[in-house]
Short mmCIF file of C-alpha atoms and ligand atoms in Angstrom, two decimals:
data_model
loop_
_atom_site.label_atom_id
_atom_site.label_comp_id
_atom_site.label_asym_id
_atom_site.label_seq_id
_atom_site.Cartn_x
_atom_site.Cartn_y
_atom_site.Cartn_z
CA UNK N 769 29.17 -31.18 -82.23
CA UNK N 770 27.30 -28.13 -80.38
CA UNK N 771 23.89 -26.91 -80.89
CA UNK N 772 22.34 -23.26 -80.71
CA UNK N 773 19.20 -21.66 -81.72
CA UNK N 774 19.09 -19.24 -84.52
CA UNK N 775 16.24 -16.63 -84.24
CA UNK N 776 15.30 -13.98 -87.01
CA UNK N 777 14.14 -10.92 -84.64
CA UNK N 778 10.77 -9.21 -85.86
CA UNK N 779 12.20 -6.06 -84.61
CA UNK N 780 9.24 -5.01 -82.64
CA UNK N 781 6.54 -5.76 -84.89
CA UNK N 782 3.79 -8.30 -83.44
CA UNK N 783 3.01 -11.38 -85.38
CA UNK N 784 2.83 -14.06 -83.69
CA UNK N 785 -0.35 -15.71 -83.88
CA UNK N 786 -2.27 -19.05 -82.54
CA UNK N 787 -2.09 -21.62 -79.69
CA UNK N 788 0.45 -22.64 -77.26
CA UNK N 789 -0.41 -25.33 -75.07
CA UNK N 790 1.14 -25.73 -71.66
CA UNK N 791 3.02 -28.38 -70.74
CA UNK N 792 3.42 -30.22 -67.27
CA UNK N 793 5.38 -28.14 -64.71
CA UNK N 794 8.85 -29.26 -64.35
CA UNK N 795 9.00 -27.93 -60.81
CA UNK N 796 6.27 -30.15 -59.96
CA UNK N 797 7.11 -33.44 -62.07
CA UNK N 798 10.91 -33.22 -60.03
CA UNK N 799 9.00 -33.57 -56.99
CA UNK N 800 6.32 -35.88 -58.14
CA UNK N 801 8.92 -38.44 -59.26
CA UNK N 802 10.88 -38.94 -55.59
CA UNK N 803 6.90 -39.47 -53.93
CA UNK N 804 6.79 -42.92 -55.90
CA UNK N 805 9.84 -43.98 -53.52
CA UNK N 806 6.91 -44.00 -50.74
CA UNK N 807 5.01 -46.14 -52.72
CA UNK N 808 4.36 -49.85 -52.24
CA UNK N 809 3.28 -50.19 -55.59
CA UNK N 810 3.87 -48.37 -59.01
CA UNK N 811 2.80 -44.48 -59.02
CA UNK N 812 1.42 -43.91 -62.71
CA UNK N 813 2.20 -40.58 -63.54
CA UNK N 814 0.61 -37.98 -66.57
CA UNK N 815 0.99 -35.09 -68.16
CA UNK N 816 4.57 -35.33 -67.51
CA UNK N 817 7.02 -32.50 -69.21
CA UNK N 818 9.73 -34.16 -71.99
CA UNK N 819 12.43 -32.39 -71.04
CA UNK N 820 15.82 -33.06 -69.53
CA UNK N 821 15.75 -32.68 -66.03
CA UNK N 822 12.87 -35.12 -65.93
CA UNK N 823 15.31 -37.71 -67.30
CA UNK N 824 17.84 -36.79 -65.54
CA UNK N 825 15.74 -37.80 -62.24
CA UNK N 826 14.34 -40.88 -63.66
CA UNK N 827 17.95 -41.82 -63.87
CA UNK N 828 18.23 -41.24 -60.24
CA UNK N 829 15.85 -42.95 -59.28
CA UNK N 830 16.18 -46.02 -61.49
CA UNK N 831 19.87 -45.94 -59.65
CA UNK N 832 18.54 -46.97 -56.40
CA UNK N 833 18.23 -50.51 -56.87
CA UNK N 834 21.53 -50.64 -56.13
CA UNK N 835 21.03 -49.47 -52.35
CA UNK N 836 20.43 -45.91 -50.93
CA UNK N 837 22.82 -43.95 -53.10
CA UNK N 838 22.00 -40.86 -55.40
CA UNK N 839 24.50 -40.94 -57.92
CA UNK N 840 26.90 -38.44 -57.80
CA UNK N 841 27.46 -37.35 -61.56
CA UNK N 842 23.37 -36.67 -61.62
CA UNK N 843 22.81 -34.84 -58.46
CA UNK N 844 25.85 -32.74 -59.02
CA UNK N 845 23.96 -31.53 -62.06
CA UNK N 846 20.44 -31.18 -60.47
CA UNK N 847 19.45 -29.33 -58.00
CA UNK N 848 16.16 -30.99 -57.72
CA UNK N 849 17.77 -34.16 -56.64
CA UNK N 850 18.05 -32.91 -53.47
CA UNK N 851 14.28 -33.83 -52.83
CA UNK N 852 14.93 -38.03 -53.36
CA UNK N 853 17.08 -37.53 -50.35
CA UNK N 854 13.86 -37.07 -48.38
CA UNK N 855 11.66 -40.38 -49.15
CA UNK N 856 14.73 -42.58 -49.56
CA UNK N 857 15.89 -41.54 -45.88
CA UNK N 858 12.54 -42.34 -44.73
CA UNK N 859 12.18 -45.47 -46.57
CA UNK N 860 15.85 -47.27 -46.57
CA UNK N 861 16.20 -45.64 -42.77
CA UNK N 862 19.83 -44.08 -44.66
CA UNK N 863 20.82 -42.27 -47.80
CA UNK N 864 24.27 -41.02 -49.07
CA UNK N 865 24.21 -38.14 -51.86
CA UNK N 866 26.54 -35.63 -53.19
CA UNK N 867 26.23 -31.70 -52.90
CA UNK N 868 23.14 -31.16 -55.06
CA UNK N 869 23.85 -28.77 -58.02
CA UNK N 870 21.55 -27.41 -60.87
CA UNK N 871 21.42 -23.52 -62.24
CA UNK N 872 23.68 -21.16 -60.32
CA UNK N 873 21.95 -18.69 -59.18
CA UNK N 874 24.27 -17.14 -56.65
CA UNK N 875 24.18 -19.39 -53.56
CA UNK N 876 22.51 -22.16 -52.48
CA UNK N 877 23.00 -23.79 -49.37
CA UNK N 878 21.06 -27.27 -48.21
CA UNK N 879 21.42 -26.22 -44.27
CA UNK N 880 17.43 -25.97 -44.27
CA UNK N 881 17.96 -29.86 -45.30
CA UNK N 882 20.36 -30.83 -43.21
CA UNK N 883 18.55 -29.63 -40.13
CA UNK N 884 15.40 -30.99 -41.26
CA UNK N 885 16.90 -34.59 -41.26
CA UNK N 886 18.79 -34.18 -37.77
CA UNK N 887 15.60 -32.75 -36.50
CA UNK N 888 13.74 -36.14 -37.86
CA UNK N 889 15.91 -37.87 -35.93
CA UNK N 890 18.61 -38.67 -38.72
CA UNK N 891 22.35 -38.75 -37.86
CA UNK N 892 24.68 -37.43 -40.69
CA UNK N 893 28.16 -38.16 -41.55
CA UNK N 894 30.22 -36.44 -43.87
CA UNK N 895 33.03 -38.28 -46.06
CA UNK N 896 34.56 -37.97 -49.48
CA UNK N 897 32.07 -34.80 -50.50
CA UNK N 898 28.78 -37.06 -49.46
CA UNK N 899 26.53 -36.92 -47.08
CA UNK N 900 25.59 -39.97 -45.16
CA UNK N 901 22.19 -39.79 -43.29
CA UNK N 902 21.33 -42.57 -41.18
CA UNK N 903 17.82 -42.64 -39.05
CA UNK N 904 18.78 -44.00 -35.72
CA UNK N 905 16.37 -48.03 -35.71
CA UNK N 906 16.03 -47.62 -39.47
CA UNK N 907 13.24 -44.87 -38.50
CA UNK N 908 12.38 -41.26 -38.62
CA UNK N 909 10.52 -39.74 -35.64
CA UNK N 910 7.79 -36.98 -36.73
CA UNK N 911 9.21 -33.43 -34.85
CA UNK N 912 8.33 -29.69 -35.18
CA UNK N 913 10.06 -27.97 -38.01
CA UNK N 914 10.74 -24.17 -38.53
CA UNK N 915 11.92 -22.74 -41.88
CA UNK N 916 14.15 -19.81 -41.08
CA UNK N 917 13.96 -18.97 -44.79
CA UNK N 918 10.76 -20.46 -46.99
CA UNK N 919 12.52 -22.80 -49.47
CA UNK N 920 10.35 -24.86 -52.38
CA UNK N 921 12.28 -27.40 -52.06
CA UNK N 922 12.81 -28.30 -48.36
CA UNK N 923 9.15 -27.89 -47.70
CA UNK N 924 8.43 -30.78 -50.21
CA UNK N 925 11.77 -33.27 -49.37
CA UNK N 926 10.74 -33.03 -45.56
CA UNK N 927 7.03 -33.54 -46.54
CA UNK N 928 7.93 -36.34 -48.66
CA UNK N 929 9.88 -38.08 -45.53
CA UNK N 930 7.58 -37.28 -42.86
CA UNK N 931 4.48 -39.32 -44.54
CA UNK N 932 6.89 -42.50 -43.47
CA UNK N 933 8.42 -40.97 -40.29
CA UNK N 934 6.85 -42.03 -36.79
CA UNK N 935 3.94 -39.85 -35.53
CA UNK N 936 3.46 -36.36 -35.95
CA UNK N 937 5.84 -34.00 -38.15
CA UNK N 938 4.47 -29.95 -38.38
CA UNK N 939 6.40 -27.92 -41.24
CA UNK N 940 5.93 -24.19 -39.94
CA UNK N 941 6.88 -20.93 -42.27
CA UNK N 942 6.30 -23.74 -45.19
CA UNK N 943 6.65 -22.74 -48.75
CA UNK N 944 3.07 -22.44 -50.27
CA UNK N 945 3.68 -23.10 -53.89
CA UNK N 946 0.93 -24.89 -55.99
CA UNK N 947 2.68 -27.84 -56.65
CA UNK N 948 2.78 -28.39 -52.79
CA UNK N 949 -0.78 -28.33 -52.35
CA UNK N 950 -1.42 -30.70 -55.66
CA UNK N 951 1.11 -33.25 -54.59
CA UNK N 952 0.06 -33.74 -50.59
CA UNK N 953 -3.60 -34.18 -52.24
CA UNK N 954 -2.85 -37.08 -54.84
CA UNK N 955 -0.37 -38.76 -51.65
CA UNK N 956 -3.40 -38.71 -49.19
CA UNK N 957 -5.84 -39.99 -52.38
CA UNK N 958 -3.19 -43.14 -51.43
CA UNK N 959 -3.19 -43.22 -48.23
CA UNK N 960 -1.06 -40.32 -47.07
CA UNK N 961 -2.17 -37.81 -44.03
CA UNK N 962 -1.40 -34.36 -44.72
CA UNK N 963 -3.09 -31.20 -43.94
CA UNK N 964 -2.78 -27.51 -44.71
CA UNK N 965 -0.75 -27.78 -47.80
CA UNK N 966 -0.50 -24.59 -49.51
CA UNK N 967 -0.67 -22.51 -46.39
CA UNK N 968 2.77 -21.96 -44.39
CA UNK N 969 1.76 -24.90 -41.92
CA UNK N 970 1.65 -28.39 -42.97
CA UNK N 971 0.69 -31.13 -40.38
CA UNK N 972 2.05 -34.68 -42.06
CA UNK N 973 1.25 -37.93 -39.96
CA UNK N 974 3.14 -40.48 -40.46
CA UNK N 975 2.35 -43.95 -41.79
CA UNK N 976 3.23 -46.89 -43.85
CA UNK N 977 3.73 -47.24 -47.79
CA UNK N 978 1.27 -45.81 -49.90
CA UNK N 979 -0.97 -47.59 -52.35
CA UNK N 980 -1.56 -45.95 -55.55
CA UNK N 981 -4.14 -48.86 -56.34
CA UNK N 982 -3.77 -47.38 -60.28
CA UNK N 983 -4.48 -43.75 -59.30
CA UNK N 984 -2.91 -41.20 -61.87
CA UNK N 985 -0.92 -38.14 -60.60
CA UNK N 986 -1.46 -35.60 -63.18
CA UNK N 987 0.98 -32.99 -62.86
CA UNK N 988 0.30 -29.62 -63.04
CA UNK N 989 0.69 -27.19 -66.11
CA UNK N 990 3.84 -24.72 -65.90
CA UNK N 991 3.39 -21.72 -64.28
CA UNK N 992 6.18 -20.63 -65.62
CA UNK N 993 6.55 -21.59 -68.87
CA UNK N 994 2.74 -20.20 -69.11
CA UNK N 995 3.83 -17.14 -67.97
CA UNK N 996 7.03 -16.66 -70.16
CA UNK N 997 4.74 -17.27 -73.66
CA UNK N 998 2.20 -14.94 -71.85
CA UNK N 999 4.96 -12.21 -71.87
CA UNK N 1000 6.25 -13.29 -75.10
CA UNK N 1001 2.93 -13.16 -76.32
CA UNK N 1002 2.45 -9.40 -75.38
CA UNK N 1003 5.49 -8.37 -76.77
CA UNK N 1004 5.38 -9.62 -79.85
CA UNK N 1005 2.10 -11.48 -80.74
CA UNK N 1006 -1.29 -10.37 -82.68
CA UNK N 1007 -3.33 -12.79 -80.78
CA UNK N 1008 -2.20 -15.58 -78.88
CA UNK N 1009 -3.94 -18.41 -76.91
CA UNK N 1010 -1.92 -19.82 -74.28
CA UNK N 1011 -3.60 -22.84 -73.59
CA UNK N 1012 -4.03 -25.78 -70.81
CA UNK N 1013 -2.65 -23.69 -68.68
CA UNK N 1014 -4.25 -22.78 -64.83
CA UNK N 1015 -4.51 -18.90 -64.81
CA UNK N 1016 -5.39 -19.13 -60.74
CA UNK N 1017 -1.37 -19.89 -60.20
CA UNK N 1018 -0.62 -16.69 -62.03
CA UNK N 1019 -1.99 -14.19 -60.20
CA UNK N 1020 1.02 -11.98 -59.83
CA UNK N 1021 2.11 -11.85 -63.61
CA UNK N 1022 -1.35 -10.88 -64.38
CA UNK N 1023 -1.94 -8.16 -62.46
CA UNK N 1024 1.45 -6.49 -63.05
CA UNK N 1025 0.55 -7.26 -66.70
CA UNK N 1026 -2.80 -5.83 -66.25
CA UNK N 1027 -1.53 -2.67 -64.63
CA UNK N 1028 1.24 -2.15 -67.62
CA UNK N 1029 -2.35 -2.27 -70.32
CA UNK N 1030 -1.44 -5.28 -71.64
CA UNK N 1031 -4.77 -6.74 -73.13
CA UNK N 1032 -5.56 -10.35 -72.33
CA UNK N 1033 -8.14 -12.49 -71.59
CA UNK N 1034 -8.76 -15.22 -69.07
CA UNK N 1035 -10.55 -18.46 -69.34
CA UNK N 1036 -10.87 -21.44 -66.86
CA UNK N 1037 -7.85 -23.18 -68.44
CA UNK N 1038 -6.27 -20.31 -71.02
CA UNK N 1039 -5.30 -16.94 -71.18
CA UNK N 1040 -5.37 -14.82 -75.05
CA UNK N 1041 -3.14 -11.92 -75.33
CA UNK N 1042 -4.02 -9.85 -77.29
CA UNK N 1043 -0.56 -8.13 -78.26
CA UNK N 1044 -1.77 -6.76 -81.51
CA UNK N 1045 -4.19 -4.24 -80.34
CA UNK N 1046 -1.11 -2.28 -78.43
CA UNK N 1047 2.38 -0.65 -79.65
CA UNK N 1048 4.94 -2.35 -76.98
CA UNK N 1049 5.74 1.94 -76.28
CA UNK N 1050 1.95 1.85 -75.15
CA UNK N 1051 2.85 -0.62 -72.30
CA UNK N 1052 3.82 1.06 -69.04
CA UNK N 1053 6.57 -0.07 -67.10
CA UNK N 1054 5.61 -1.06 -63.97
CA UNK N 1055 8.01 -2.06 -60.76
CA UNK N 1056 8.17 -5.65 -59.40
CA UNK N 1057 9.28 -7.67 -56.68
CA UNK N 1058 9.98 -10.90 -56.53
CA UNK N 1059 8.28 -12.83 -53.20
CA UNK N 1060 7.90 -16.54 -52.73
CA UNK N 1061 4.19 -18.15 -53.94
CA UNK N 1062 1.95 -16.27 -54.18
CA UNK N 1063 3.79 -13.43 -54.90
CA UNK N 1064 5.81 -12.78 -58.43
CA UNK N 1065 7.68 -15.59 -59.10
CA UNK N 1066 11.70 -15.32 -59.51
CA UNK N 1067 11.72 -17.94 -62.36
CA UNK N 1068 9.77 -15.09 -63.97
CA UNK N 1069 11.99 -12.30 -63.30
CA UNK N 1070 14.17 -12.28 -66.60
CA UNK N 1071 11.71 -12.15 -69.20
CA UNK N 1072 10.02 -9.65 -66.75
CA UNK N 1073 13.12 -7.56 -67.26
CA UNK N 1074 12.84 -8.19 -71.20
CA UNK N 1075 9.18 -6.92 -71.17
CA UNK N 1076 10.22 -3.97 -68.70
CA UNK N 1077 12.57 -3.14 -71.54
CA UNK N 1078 10.35 -2.37 -74.16
CA UNK N 1079 7.75 -0.78 -72.09
CA UNK N 1080 7.53 3.49 -71.33
CA UNK N 1081 9.07 4.64 -68.35
CA UNK N 1082 11.16 3.74 -65.23
CA UNK N 1083 11.13 1.42 -62.40
CA UNK N 1084 12.71 -1.33 -60.74
CA UNK N 1085 13.34 -5.06 -60.45
CA UNK N 1086 13.66 -6.75 -57.04
CA UNK N 1087 14.86 -10.00 -56.40
CA UNK N 1088 14.13 -10.83 -52.78
CA UNK N 1089 14.82 -15.11 -53.70
CA UNK N 1090 18.59 -15.35 -54.95
CA UNK N 1091 21.46 -13.33 -55.15
CA UNK N 1092 23.35 -13.45 -58.92
CA UNK N 1093 19.97 -13.54 -60.33
CA UNK N 1094 20.79 -10.63 -63.09
CA UNK N 1095 24.00 -12.60 -64.61
CA UNK N 1096 21.53 -11.77 -68.08
CA UNK N 1097 21.56 -8.14 -67.88
CA UNK N 1098 24.47 -7.44 -69.37
CA UNK N 1099 23.54 -8.98 -72.30
CA UNK N 1100 20.63 -7.39 -72.30
CA UNK N 1101 22.42 -3.76 -72.38
CA UNK N 1102 24.59 -5.10 -74.89
CA UNK N 1103 21.30 -5.49 -76.99
CA UNK N 1104 20.51 -1.82 -76.18
CA UNK N 1105 18.17 -2.28 -73.39
CA UNK N 1106 18.47 1.05 -70.84
CA UNK N 1107 19.25 -1.20 -67.67
CA UNK N 1108 21.46 -0.23 -64.56
CA UNK N 1109 22.42 -2.60 -62.34
CA UNK N 1110 21.99 -1.29 -58.89
CA UNK N 1111 23.28 -3.95 -56.07
CA UNK N 1112 23.24 -7.56 -56.63
CA UNK N 1113 19.45 -7.67 -55.82
CA UNK N 1114 18.28 -4.77 -57.69
CA UNK N 1115 18.26 -3.01 -61.23
CA UNK N 1116 16.86 -0.42 -62.92
CA UNK N 1117 15.28 -0.48 -66.40
CA UNK N 1118 14.17 2.66 -68.32
CA UNK N 1119 12.35 1.82 -71.54
CA UNK N 1120 11.25 1.49 -74.42
CA UNK N 1121 14.58 0.80 -75.90
CA UNK N 1122 15.15 -1.15 -79.84
CA UNK N 1123 16.77 -4.14 -79.32
CA UNK N 1124 19.62 -5.42 -81.94
CA UNK N 1125 20.32 -8.70 -82.39
CA UNK N 1126 23.69 -10.50 -80.58
CA UNK N 1127 25.02 -13.78 -80.04
CA UNK N 1128 23.91 -14.75 -76.51
CA UNK N 1129 24.79 -17.86 -74.36
CA UNK N 1130 22.30 -18.16 -71.26
CA UNK N 1131 23.32 -18.09 -68.40
CA UNK N 1132 20.44 -20.45 -66.32
CA UNK N 1133 17.57 -21.56 -67.29
CA UNK N 1134 14.69 -18.95 -67.49
CA UNK N 1135 17.43 -16.39 -68.33
CA UNK N 1136 18.07 -18.57 -71.58
CA UNK N 1137 14.24 -18.01 -71.99
CA UNK N 1138 14.28 -14.47 -71.79
CA UNK N 1139 17.11 -14.42 -74.30
CA UNK N 1140 14.94 -15.96 -76.70
CA UNK N 1141 12.00 -13.18 -75.91
CA UNK N 1142 14.87 -10.70 -76.49
CA UNK N 1143 16.25 -11.95 -79.71
CA UNK N 1144 12.57 -11.58 -80.93
CA UNK N 1145 11.86 -8.18 -80.20
CA UNK N 1146 15.00 -7.44 -81.55
CA UNK N 1147 16.01 -6.74 -84.88
CA UNK N 1148 18.35 -9.03 -87.10
CA UNK N 1149 19.60 -12.79 -86.43
CA UNK N 1150 20.45 -13.66 -82.82
CA UNK N 1151 21.98 -16.92 -81.78
CA UNK N 1152 21.58 -18.51 -78.71
CA UNK N 1153 24.53 -20.98 -77.90
CA UNK N 1154 23.64 -23.19 -75.63
CA UNK N 1155 20.11 -24.62 -76.20
CA UNK N 1156 21.09 -27.50 -73.67
CA UNK N 1157 19.95 -25.21 -70.26
CA UNK N 1158 16.45 -24.16 -72.18
CA UNK N 1159 16.09 -28.17 -72.65
CA UNK N 1160 16.38 -28.45 -69.14
CA UNK N 1161 12.77 -26.88 -68.57
CA UNK N 1162 11.08 -26.45 -71.67
CA UNK N 1163 9.95 -29.08 -74.02
CA UNK N 1164 10.91 -28.39 -77.67
CA UNK N 1165 10.32 -24.92 -77.07
CA UNK N 1166 11.80 -24.22 -81.16
CA UNK N 1167 8.92 -26.24 -82.71
CA UNK N 1168 6.40 -24.35 -80.43
CA UNK N 1169 7.25 -20.96 -81.18
CA UNK N 1170 7.41 -21.79 -84.69
CA UNK N 1171 4.08 -22.99 -84.90
CA UNK N 1172 3.32 -19.59 -83.71
CA UNK N 1173 5.08 -17.69 -86.77
CA UNK N 1174 8.68 -17.07 -85.29
CA UNK N 1175 11.60 -17.70 -87.32
CA UNK N 1176 13.32 -20.27 -84.92
CA UNK N 1177 15.49 -23.22 -85.78
CA UNK N 1178 18.02 -25.33 -84.03
CA UNK N 1179 21.56 -25.49 -85.85
CA UNK N 1180 23.98 -28.19 -85.17
CA UNK N 1181 27.44 -25.91 -85.17
C1 EPZ Q 521 13.19 -23.63 -56.28
O1 EPZ Q 521 14.17 -23.78 -56.16
C2 EPZ Q 521 12.66 -24.08 -57.71
N1 EPZ Q 521 13.89 -25.31 -57.95
C3 EPZ Q 521 13.42 -23.15 -58.65
O2 EPZ Q 521 13.30 -22.99 -59.56
C4 EPZ Q 521 12.72 -21.67 -57.65
O3 EPZ Q 521 13.59 -20.55 -58.56
C5 EPZ Q 521 12.89 -21.89 -56.40
O4 EPZ Q 521 12.61 -22.61 -55.90
C6 EPZ Q 521 12.54 -20.49 -55.79
O5 EPZ Q 521 10.93 -20.17 -56.20
C7 EPZ Q 521 13.14 -26.29 -57.73
O6 EPZ Q 521 11.97 -26.20 -57.97
C8 EPZ Q 521 13.43 -27.71 -58.64
P1 EPZ Q 521 14.32 -22.38 -52.54
P2 EPZ Q 521 14.85 -24.28 -54.69
O7 EPZ Q 521 14.86 -23.32 -51.16
O8 EPZ Q 521 13.33 -25.07 -53.89
C9 EPZ Q 521 17.44 -20.55 -49.74
C10 EPZ Q 521 14.03 -22.67 -62.08
O9 EPZ Q 521 14.69 -22.29 -62.94
N2 EPZ Q 521 17.93 -21.55 -49.29
O10 EPZ Q 521 12.97 -22.21 -52.53
O11 EPZ Q 521 16.34 -24.43 -54.67
C11 EPZ Q 521 18.16 -20.10 -51.42
O12 EPZ Q 521 19.33 -19.94 -50.95
C12 EPZ Q 521 14.08 -23.00 -60.49
O13 EPZ Q 521 13.05 -23.71 -62.11
C13 EPZ Q 521 18.77 -21.82 -47.99
O14 EPZ Q 521 18.86 -20.99 -47.45
O15 EPZ Q 521 14.51 -22.65 -54.38
C14 EPZ Q 521 17.16 -18.97 -51.88
O16 EPZ Q 521 17.62 -17.62 -51.20
C15 EPZ Q 521 15.57 -22.33 -60.28
N3 EPZ Q 521 19.04 -22.62 -47.50
C16 EPZ Q 521 15.99 -19.35 -50.43
O17 EPZ Q 521 16.01 -20.21 -49.42
C17 EPZ Q 521 18.85 -24.02 -48.08
O18 EPZ Q 521 18.40 -25.12 -47.28
C18 EPZ Q 521 14.64 -20.02 -51.37
O19 EPZ Q 521 15.36 -21.35 -52.18
C19 EPZ Q 521 17.47 -24.18 -49.39
C20 EPZ Q 521 17.50 -22.53 -49.49
#
């Protein structure tokens, strides 16, 4: 039996009201869980989101009790599985893993990880679709590593591996996503020596296993979930408070929405959107270009396209991180959006256009969320066929949106 979401669209009306609490960040939790391998004692964790990807990572870690091998069936479905390879290689001196899976966002190579492990003194053998890395004398050695591209998971993986390597590791052209300094600060409190996390140069002085001694890692709020709800509130909300979030992690989105004339108030840990003060057609269509943090996140690119389709004017959305992240565009066009795909990295959007109901199938997690937004502003009842991709990253999304007044239900079919 499969499931689907059924959403009764608001036909452009702005009726959602109330407060929605943001959960812990998926992409922070998925890196903190592997960090637990670096500890001698138990690493207590708080504010973990209750989502599919977190459960898969927990299963992957549980599987390590049989040896330093990542379970193929899980790792092949979870991109973040690769983060676990760093701490396991550092701790056990070897690790075996398959090519990682995850959302299909065009090509997602792993060369940076492979080169990084080699730089830290590991040797690789590739056999039967599996990578097997082994550190000389079972111990990684610190090195200076320059990333030719900025990669979030490669930065995290090598930072974690270096915590147990011998000597100093310097990561240059590192990613600066807020999840990285949050994790580094926690690890430092437990005995690691990491400086510069949150900047392009991270220096790690390796040492022995870490000790949590009861100290808890608290997962920071999910800035992508918060951003998606802020966009939803601008499009379909009367007055919606997005609480338990970290507005300082959402500077790029809030700046774009400010320029688009969205009315909102920023508090220390909340953003209240006064969508009802304006018709969607009064919003200005602002061109957006995705960028590594602190730039505009690629994970908000699809929800932003829905916003742009409802704003007035013409503008482009330029995707600079991934190829193949516009696979949702055809569906939005079928719903009535005026979008032209210029090339694999750029779409042109003209708005505002009324959207109408459709049967949809989210191609990936963030596009799935964009479909929820599109179905909410559309006229008529839409269905989204594979809620599993959305459940991978958003906890009980239908219950939380229902509480704001959206008619959304999960149906067995
Ligand atoms: C992380 O993916 C996130 N995933 C993604 O979240 C997010 O879209 C992405 O960062 C960008 O912000 C997790 O944190 C688990 P990258 P990641 O390595 O680390 C190229 C979501 O929906 N590259 O920073 O896999 C790569 O092809 C998602 O939650 C190489 O060339 O992304 C891409 O063009 C999906 N070689 C660029 O770097 C490599 O070895 C950035 O990707 C690695 C990456």
